[in-house]
């Protein structure tokens, strides 16, 4: 395909008037006035040509959770996410018993054979602290167990590329040393102070799970995991549904770490795309009203939005569109070590593209 006459967000995340040539599923060139050969011409006049969005933290949508191991789950979830501009996603596991996680990751590994949107698996738990468990089921929390993780990874066929854990738990730093760099480690659901979080970073942790949420709050005398992550150059996830984090704190994180380190995530639940009501999440009851999803005790759970919604939100919060899109494309790709193949419009990378209006209305999704 040859995408002509569009405004392309190039590999430097600048909008330029140019053409994009794609052959055999890969971007061949990004140059103006490209002469067509036998390629199908896609006229992008008046439109933006963007990298496809990458969501590295999503639990589900359309009534399905990734831990369900339901044979139809990945097909239905992927179709919904793709329709909303997500061309790569990481099915994210809730805290569950080993047998449930192994069955779920095995089902996802099988689904990946026919669903190219699956980029890897994010294991969110079960190695979390009780105090900041958030909406994770406390019945299944435990200390890091490298043998257990090895069995889950084997069931996944090596597809687990990201794991979130609390570094203050016994054995956490040794666990991090053993799984990295093959698996990226994210600090999350944690009561760690600055020194403990910094020790995890020194051991190999590179990410921070949904910054601000499910961790000791940021304080000017006790910066805790957030301060350690910023000082350590970590990739910092942020749920930008407008409910989990106030827009001012989203802007604060953006100014602190920049678009190169801030990662937009949806943290979407099975209720995403569904009506208000009562839903299950890892054995816990979730009450959904509008975009709000909470446990029965009022604890905020995941979200009911897609990454597409998050991108539009942060633009409305005053962050430039170029940076908002980078934080949903190249930055998450870098955070999970996949930026050599996806995340930007650059020759040699896969042609996972979005054609949108300047108002981000999606016109076409390209999957290769």
One Martini backbone bead per residue (centre of mass of N, CA, C, O) as a GRO file, in nm:
protein
  368
    1UNK     BB    1   0.099   0.034   0.016
    2UNK     BB    2   0.001   0.385  -0.048
    3UNK     BB    3   0.031   0.672   0.147
    4UNK     BB    4  -0.137   0.966   0.052
    5UNK     BB    5  -0.165   1.307   0.150
    6UNK     BB    6  -0.065   1.305   0.439
    7UNK     BB    7  -0.027   1.352   0.792
    8UNK     BB    8   0.273   1.258   0.938
    9UNK     BB    9   0.395   1.081   1.213
   10UNK     BB   10   0.701   1.061   1.265
   11UNK     BB   11   0.985   0.933   1.422
   12UNK     BB   12   1.000   1.239   1.568
   13UNK     BB   13   0.713   1.346   1.628
   14UNK     BB   14   0.629   1.487   1.349
   15UNK     BB   15   0.445   1.676   1.137
   16UNK     BB   16   0.415   1.562   0.795
   17UNK     BB   17   0.428   1.593   0.446
   18UNK     BB   18   0.372   1.258   0.333
   19UNK     BB   19   0.471   0.933   0.244
   20UNK     BB   20   0.371   0.574   0.269
   21UNK     BB   21   0.549   0.273   0.222
   22UNK     BB   22   0.415  -0.064   0.175
   23UNK     BB   23   0.572  -0.395   0.220
   24UNK     BB   24   0.513  -0.687   0.353
   25UNK     BB   25   0.420  -0.522   0.629
   26UNK     BB   26   0.634  -0.292   0.571
   27UNK     BB   27   0.819  -0.016   0.601
   28UNK     BB   28   1.001   0.149   0.341
   29UNK     BB   29   0.889   0.457   0.326
   30UNK     BB   30   0.930   0.828   0.410
   31UNK     BB   31   0.815   1.012   0.136
   32UNK     BB   32   0.775   1.242  -0.084
   33UNK     BB   33   0.650   1.182  -0.389
   34UNK     BB   34   0.563   0.891  -0.430
   35UNK     BB   35   0.574   0.648  -0.662
   36UNK     BB   36   0.371   0.431  -0.795
   37UNK     BB   37   0.311   0.104  -0.850
   38UNK     BB   38   0.133  -0.180  -0.742
   39UNK     BB   39   0.005  -0.026  -0.530
   40UNK     BB   40  -0.215   0.058  -0.308
   41UNK     BB   41  -0.405   0.351  -0.283
   42UNK     BB   42  -0.415   0.578  -0.002
   43UNK     BB   43  -0.615   0.842   0.063
   44UNK     BB   44  -0.510   1.110   0.313
   45UNK     BB   45  -0.670   1.353   0.283
   46UNK     BB   46  -0.699   1.534   0.583
   47UNK     BB   47  -0.508   1.329   0.734
   48UNK     BB   48  -0.380   1.118   0.970
   49UNK     BB   49  -0.067   0.937   1.027
   50UNK     BB   50  -0.036   0.669   1.260
   51UNK     BB   51   0.049   0.493   1.506
   52UNK     BB   52  -0.031   0.235   1.673
   53UNK     BB   53  -0.162   0.144   1.955
   54UNK     BB   54  -0.020   0.064   2.295
   55UNK     BB   55  -0.132  -0.176   2.542
   56UNK     BB   56   0.024  -0.286   2.857
   57UNK     BB   57  -0.269  -0.236   3.030
   58UNK     BB   58  -0.513  -0.494   3.000
   59UNK     BB   59  -0.794  -0.695   3.113
   60UNK     BB   60  -1.037  -0.596   2.915
   61UNK     BB   61  -1.357  -0.665   2.733
   62UNK     BB   62  -1.675  -0.731   2.647
   63UNK     BB   63  -1.697  -0.933   2.919
   64UNK     BB   64  -1.381  -0.992   2.921
   65UNK     BB   65  -1.114  -1.171   3.069
   66UNK     BB   66  -0.788  -1.284   3.052
   67UNK     BB   67  -0.840  -1.506   3.294
   68UNK     BB   68  -1.067  -1.694   3.167
   69UNK     BB   69  -0.988  -1.882   2.917
   70UNK     BB   70  -1.160  -1.812   2.680
   71UNK     BB   71  -1.193  -1.889   2.346
   72UNK     BB   72  -1.327  -1.584   2.271
   73UNK     BB   73  -1.179  -1.350   2.409
   74UNK     BB   74  -0.950  -1.244   2.215
   75UNK     BB   75  -1.123  -1.186   1.969
   76UNK     BB   76  -1.315  -0.978   2.102
   77UNK     BB   77  -1.109  -0.787   2.225
   78UNK     BB   78  -0.940  -0.723   1.970
   79UNK     BB   79  -1.168  -0.602   1.802
   80UNK     BB   80  -1.228  -0.368   1.995
   81UNK     BB   81  -0.946  -0.240   2.014
   82UNK     BB   82  -0.899  -0.197   1.712
   83UNK     BB   83  -1.140  -0.007   1.666
   84UNK     BB   84  -0.967   0.179   1.897
   85UNK     BB   85  -0.646   0.172   1.784
   86UNK     BB   86  -0.537  -0.108   1.890
   87UNK     BB   87  -0.253  -0.302   1.764
   88UNK     BB   88  -0.132  -0.348   2.062
   89UNK     BB   89  -0.140  -0.596   2.331
   90UNK     BB   90  -0.145  -0.673   2.694
   91UNK     BB   91  -0.242  -0.919   2.857
   92UNK     BB   92  -0.375  -0.883   3.191
   93UNK     BB   93  -0.314  -1.011   3.499
   94UNK     BB   94  -0.449  -1.117   3.775
   95UNK     BB   95  -0.476  -1.207   4.092
   96UNK     BB   96  -0.401  -1.558   4.107
   97UNK     BB   97  -0.380  -1.867   4.084
   98UNK     BB   98  -0.166  -2.062   3.917
   99UNK     BB   99  -0.375  -2.232   3.752
  100UNK     BB  100  -0.516  -1.985   3.628
  101UNK     BB  101  -0.273  -1.849   3.494
  102UNK     BB  102  -0.181  -2.087   3.319
  103UNK     BB  103  -0.440  -2.114   3.155
  104UNK     BB  104  -0.448  -1.824   3.046
  105UNK     BB  105  -0.165  -1.807   2.904
  106UNK     BB  106  -0.215  -2.049   2.722
  107UNK     BB  107  -0.456  -1.927   2.566
  108UNK     BB  108  -0.299  -1.681   2.459
  109UNK     BB  109  -0.077  -1.829   2.305
  110UNK     BB  110  -0.278  -1.959   2.109
  111UNK     BB  111  -0.414  -1.694   2.004
  112UNK     BB  112  -0.156  -1.559   1.877
  113UNK     BB  113  -0.147  -1.726   1.609
  114UNK     BB  114  -0.419  -1.532   1.507
  115UNK     BB  115  -0.325  -1.266   1.693
  116UNK     BB  116  -0.117  -0.993   1.635
  117UNK     BB  117  -0.195  -0.795   1.876
  118UNK     BB  118  -0.036  -0.979   2.050
  119UNK     BB  119   0.268  -0.900   2.230
  120UNK     BB  120   0.202  -0.993   2.531
  121UNK     BB  121   0.246  -1.042   2.885
  122UNK     BB  122   0.091  -0.919   3.189
  123UNK     BB  123   0.193  -0.965   3.525
  124UNK     BB  124  -0.039  -0.871   3.776
  125UNK     BB  125   0.089  -1.052   3.974
  126UNK     BB  126   0.087  -1.183   4.313
  127UNK     BB  127   0.338  -0.971   4.410
  128UNK     BB  128   0.187  -0.818   4.671
  129UNK     BB  129   0.066  -0.595   4.886
  130UNK     BB  130  -0.187  -0.541   5.109
  131UNK     BB  131  -0.220  -0.229   5.141
  132UNK     BB  132  -0.183  -0.198   4.796
  133UNK     BB  133  -0.395  -0.389   4.631
  134UNK     BB  134  -0.662  -0.278   4.569
  135UNK     BB  135  -0.826  -0.487   4.316
  136UNK     BB  136  -0.684  -0.720   4.443
  137UNK     BB  137  -0.688  -1.038   4.554
  138UNK     BB  138  -0.596  -1.124   4.880
  139UNK     BB  139  -0.606  -1.447   4.866
  140UNK     BB  140  -0.340  -1.442   4.635
  141UNK     BB  141  -0.119  -1.332   4.784
  142UNK     BB  142   0.249  -1.313   4.749
  143UNK     BB  143   0.558  -1.406   4.724
  144UNK     BB  144   0.814  -1.432   4.545
  145UNK     BB  145   0.835  -1.700   4.278
  146UNK     BB  146   1.046  -1.840   4.056
  147UNK     BB  147   0.919  -2.117   4.005
  148UNK     BB  148   0.636  -2.028   3.941
  149UNK     BB  149   0.706  -1.838   3.711
  150UNK     BB  150   0.832  -2.057   3.530
  151UNK     BB  151   0.564  -2.213   3.488
  152UNK     BB  152   0.405  -1.982   3.362
  153UNK     BB  153   0.602  -1.926   3.129
  154UNK     BB  154   0.575  -2.206   3.005
  155UNK     BB  155   0.268  -2.186   2.949
  156UNK     BB  156   0.329  -1.916   2.764
  157UNK     BB  157   0.583  -1.954   2.582
  158UNK     BB  158   0.737  -1.676   2.674
  159UNK     BB  159   0.513  -1.423   2.679
  160UNK     BB  160   0.623  -1.298   2.927
  161UNK     BB  161   0.730  -0.936   2.946
  162UNK     BB  162   0.562  -0.850   3.215
  163UNK     BB  163   0.609  -0.755   3.569
  164UNK     BB  164   0.439  -0.696   3.869
  165UNK     BB  165   0.580  -0.563   4.185
  166UNK     BB  166   0.681  -0.573   4.527
  167UNK     BB  167   0.999  -0.488   4.661
  168UNK     BB  168   0.947  -0.549   4.982
  169UNK     BB  169   0.946  -0.832   4.939
  170UNK     BB  170   1.061  -1.128   4.986
  171UNK     BB  171   1.295  -1.172   4.720
  172UNK     BB  172   1.257  -0.949   4.499
  173UNK     BB  173   1.544  -0.870   4.398
  174UNK     BB  174   1.625  -1.155   4.311
  175UNK     BB  175   1.399  -1.193   4.113
  176UNK     BB  176   1.473  -0.961   3.924
  177UNK     BB  177   1.756  -1.069   3.846
  178UNK     BB  178   1.642  -1.341   3.715
  179UNK     BB  179   1.432  -1.210   3.487
  180UNK     BB  180   1.636  -1.025   3.395
  181UNK     BB  181   1.587  -0.889   3.069
  182UNK     BB  182   1.355  -1.069   2.946
  183UNK     BB  183   1.192  -0.929   3.178
  184UNK     BB  184   0.995  -0.681   3.270
  185UNK     BB  185   0.997  -0.466   3.560
  186UNK     BB  186   0.732  -0.356   3.781
  187UNK     BB  187   0.634  -0.122   4.007
  188UNK     BB  188   0.371  -0.237   4.240
  189UNK     BB  189   0.168  -0.254   4.484
  190UNK     BB  190   0.321  -0.046   4.709
  191UNK     BB  191   0.521   0.031   5.026
  192UNK     BB  192   0.766   0.157   4.923
  193UNK     BB  193   1.035   0.322   4.958
  194UNK     BB  194   1.289   0.477   4.813
  195UNK     BB  195   1.511   0.261   4.873
  196UNK     BB  196   1.358   0.008   4.780
  197UNK     BB  197   1.297   0.102   4.494
  198UNK     BB  198   1.593   0.152   4.418
  199UNK     BB  199   1.683  -0.142   4.453
  200UNK     BB  200   1.505  -0.249   4.223
  201UNK     BB  201   1.639  -0.082   4.002
  202UNK     BB  202   1.925  -0.196   4.046
  203UNK     BB  203   1.819  -0.496   3.981
  204UNK     BB  204   1.609  -0.408   3.701
  205UNK     BB  205   1.394  -0.216   3.720
  206UNK     BB  206   1.189  -0.003   3.469
  207UNK     BB  207   0.901   0.027   3.606
  208UNK     BB  208   0.569   0.185   3.665
  209UNK     BB  209   0.269   0.118   3.805
  210UNK     BB  210   0.029   0.315   3.799
  211UNK     BB  211   0.085   0.600   3.879
  212UNK     BB  212  -0.020   0.664   4.225
  213UNK     BB  213  -0.146   0.388   4.218
  214UNK     BB  214  -0.097   0.160   4.456
  215UNK     BB  215   0.069   0.367   4.655
  216UNK     BB  216   0.253   0.562   4.801
  217UNK     BB  217   0.233   0.877   4.841
  218UNK     BB  218   0.333   1.171   4.740
  219UNK     BB  219   0.610   1.340   4.906
  220UNK     BB  220   0.843   1.585   4.982
  221UNK     BB  221   0.990   1.377   5.204
  222UNK     BB  222   0.837   1.107   5.063
  223UNK     BB  223   0.870   0.979   4.746
  224UNK     BB  224   0.929   0.699   4.697
  225UNK     BB  225   0.860   0.530   4.412
  226UNK     BB  226   0.832   0.784   4.238
  227UNK     BB  227   1.106   0.914   4.290
  228UNK     BB  228   1.274   0.669   4.204
  229UNK     BB  229   1.168   0.650   3.912
  230UNK     BB  230   1.257   0.928   3.820
  231UNK     BB  231   1.560   0.903   3.896
  232UNK     BB  232   1.581   0.609   3.732
  233UNK     BB  233   1.430   0.624   3.445
  234UNK     BB  234   1.148   0.530   3.433
  235UNK     BB  235   0.866   0.388   3.330
  236UNK     BB  236   0.541   0.563   3.348
  237UNK     BB  237   0.250   0.485   3.424
  238UNK     BB  238  -0.093   0.605   3.317
  239UNK     BB  239  -0.421   0.662   3.409
  240UNK     BB  240  -0.631   0.849   3.160
  241UNK     BB  241  -0.961   0.874   3.255
  242UNK     BB  242  -0.998   1.114   3.492
  243UNK     BB  243  -1.010   0.937   3.780
  244UNK     BB  244  -0.738   0.821   3.891
  245UNK     BB  245  -0.620   1.105   3.777
  246UNK     BB  246  -0.547   1.414   3.790
  247UNK     BB  247  -0.467   1.635   3.550
  248UNK     BB  248  -0.239   1.775   3.712
  249UNK     BB  249  -0.078   1.503   3.769
  250UNK     BB  250  -0.034   1.438   3.475
  251UNK     BB  251   0.130   1.693   3.412
  252UNK     BB  252   0.349   1.644   3.620
  253UNK     BB  253   0.460   1.383   3.501
  254UNK     BB  254   0.523   1.494   3.221
  255UNK     BB  255   0.733   1.709   3.328
  256UNK     BB  256   0.921   1.501   3.476
  257UNK     BB  257   0.960   1.268   3.220
  258UNK     BB  258   0.811   1.276   2.969
  259UNK     BB  259   0.732   1.121   2.666
  260UNK     BB  260   0.979   0.907   2.700
  261UNK     BB  261   0.840   0.784   3.002
  262UNK     BB  262   0.540   0.809   2.947
  263UNK     BB  263   0.260   0.578   2.997
  264UNK     BB  264  -0.022   0.493   2.849
  265UNK     BB  265  -0.312   0.350   3.015
  266UNK     BB  266  -0.617   0.180   3.084
  267UNK     BB  267  -0.704  -0.063   3.275
  268UNK     BB  268  -0.911  -0.243   3.157
  269UNK     BB  269  -1.211  -0.402   3.183
  270UNK     BB  270  -1.474  -0.607   3.109
  271UNK     BB  271  -1.667  -0.339   3.106
  272UNK     BB  272  -1.556  -0.252   2.853
  273UNK     BB  273  -1.823  -0.164   2.639
  274UNK     BB  274  -2.035  -0.169   2.863
  275UNK     BB  275  -2.271  -0.167   3.082
  276UNK     BB  276  -2.397  -0.099   3.352
  277UNK     BB  277  -2.292  -0.272   3.663
  278UNK     BB  278  -2.215  -0.606   3.755
  279UNK     BB  279  -1.883  -0.735   3.818
  280UNK     BB  280  -1.611  -0.943   3.766
  281UNK     BB  281  -1.274  -0.943   3.945
  282UNK     BB  282  -1.104  -1.194   4.058
  283UNK     BB  283  -1.362  -1.239   4.272
  284UNK     BB  284  -1.462  -0.947   4.253
  285UNK     BB  285  -1.678  -0.679   4.301
  286UNK     BB  286  -1.801  -0.464   4.040
  287UNK     BB  287  -1.898  -0.123   4.009
  288UNK     BB  288  -2.067   0.025   3.728
  289UNK     BB  289  -2.046   0.388   3.644
  290UNK     BB  290  -1.976   0.456   3.365
  291UNK     BB  291  -1.628   0.514   3.411
  292UNK     BB  292  -1.681   0.375   3.682
  293UNK     BB  293  -1.481   0.145   3.897
  294UNK     BB  294  -1.586  -0.042   4.191
  295UNK     BB  295  -1.585  -0.150   4.479
  296UNK     BB  296  -1.803  -0.193   4.742
  297UNK     BB  297  -1.596  -0.001   4.926
  298UNK     BB  298  -1.484   0.221   4.689
  299UNK     BB  299  -1.259   0.106   4.541
  300UNK     BB  300  -1.068   0.162   4.289
  301UNK     BB  301  -1.034   0.031   3.984
  302UNK     BB  302  -1.050   0.003   3.693
  303UNK     BB  303  -1.151   0.065   3.365
  304UNK     BB  304  -1.383   0.193   3.084
  305UNK     BB  305  -1.139   0.242   2.889
  306UNK     BB  306  -0.943   0.332   2.633
  307UNK     BB  307  -0.656   0.442   2.494
  308UNK     BB  308  -0.796   0.639   2.308
  309UNK     BB  309  -0.928   0.801   2.538
  310UNK     BB  310  -0.660   0.884   2.676
  311UNK     BB  311  -0.546   1.053   2.449
  312UNK     BB  312  -0.776   1.259   2.439
  313UNK     BB  313  -0.754   1.351   2.729
  314UNK     BB  314  -0.457   1.468   2.736
  315UNK     BB  315  -0.515   1.679   2.526
  316UNK     BB  316  -0.740   1.821   2.699
  317UNK     BB  317  -0.510   1.876   2.936
  318UNK     BB  318  -0.254   2.010   2.744
  319UNK     BB  319  -0.121   1.798   2.566
  320UNK     BB  320   0.040   1.735   2.306
  321UNK     BB  321  -0.034   1.529   2.052
  322UNK     BB  322   0.247   1.412   1.993
  323UNK     BB  323   0.293   1.317   2.291
  324UNK     BB  324   0.039   1.151   2.338
  325UNK     BB  325   0.105   0.946   2.112
  326UNK     BB  326   0.381   0.853   2.210
  327UNK     BB  327   0.261   0.742   2.494
  328UNK     BB  328   0.092   0.515   2.291
  329UNK     BB  329   0.361   0.392   2.137
  330UNK     BB  330   0.679   0.413   2.166
  331UNK     BB  331   0.705   0.405   2.475
  332UNK     BB  332   0.573   0.126   2.528
  333UNK     BB  333   0.766  -0.023   2.340
  334UNK     BB  334   1.018   0.042   2.512
  335UNK     BB  335   0.911  -0.074   2.790
  336UNK     BB  336   0.905  -0.384   2.630
  337UNK     BB  337   1.116  -0.418   2.386
  338UNK     BB  338   0.955  -0.331   2.075
  339UNK     BB  339   1.091  -0.081   1.903
  340UNK     BB  340   1.208  -0.244   1.650
  341UNK     BB  341   0.890  -0.300   1.523
  342UNK     BB  342   0.731  -0.079   1.691
  343UNK     BB  343   0.575   0.270   1.747
  344UNK     BB  344   0.661   0.372   1.448
  345UNK     BB  345   0.727   0.564   1.152
  346UNK     BB  346   0.955   0.333   1.012
  347UNK     BB  347   1.178   0.191   0.846
  348UNK     BB  348   1.121  -0.170   0.914
  349UNK     BB  349   0.851  -0.154   1.031
  350UNK     BB  350   0.555  -0.221   1.112
  351UNK     BB  351   0.226  -0.173   0.965
  352UNK     BB  352   0.090   0.002   1.226
  353UNK     BB  353  -0.201   0.192   1.152
  354UNK     BB  354  -0.351   0.523   1.149
  355UNK     BB  355  -0.649   0.681   1.029
  356UNK     BB  356  -0.718   1.026   1.089
  357UNK     BB  357  -0.833   1.288   1.213
  358UNK     BB  358  -0.745   1.579   1.379
  359UNK     BB  359  -0.974   1.466   1.601
  360UNK     BB  360  -0.936   1.140   1.616
  361UNK     BB  361  -1.095   1.008   1.397
  362UNK     BB  362  -1.141   0.691   1.294
  363UNK     BB  363  -1.094   0.548   0.959
  364UNK     BB  364  -0.828   0.352   0.983
  365UNK     BB  365  -0.692   0.017   1.021
  366UNK     BB  366  -0.359  -0.115   1.026
  367UNK     BB  367  -0.265  -0.464   0.981
  368UNK     BB  368   0.063  -0.670   0.999
   0.00000   0.00000   0.00000
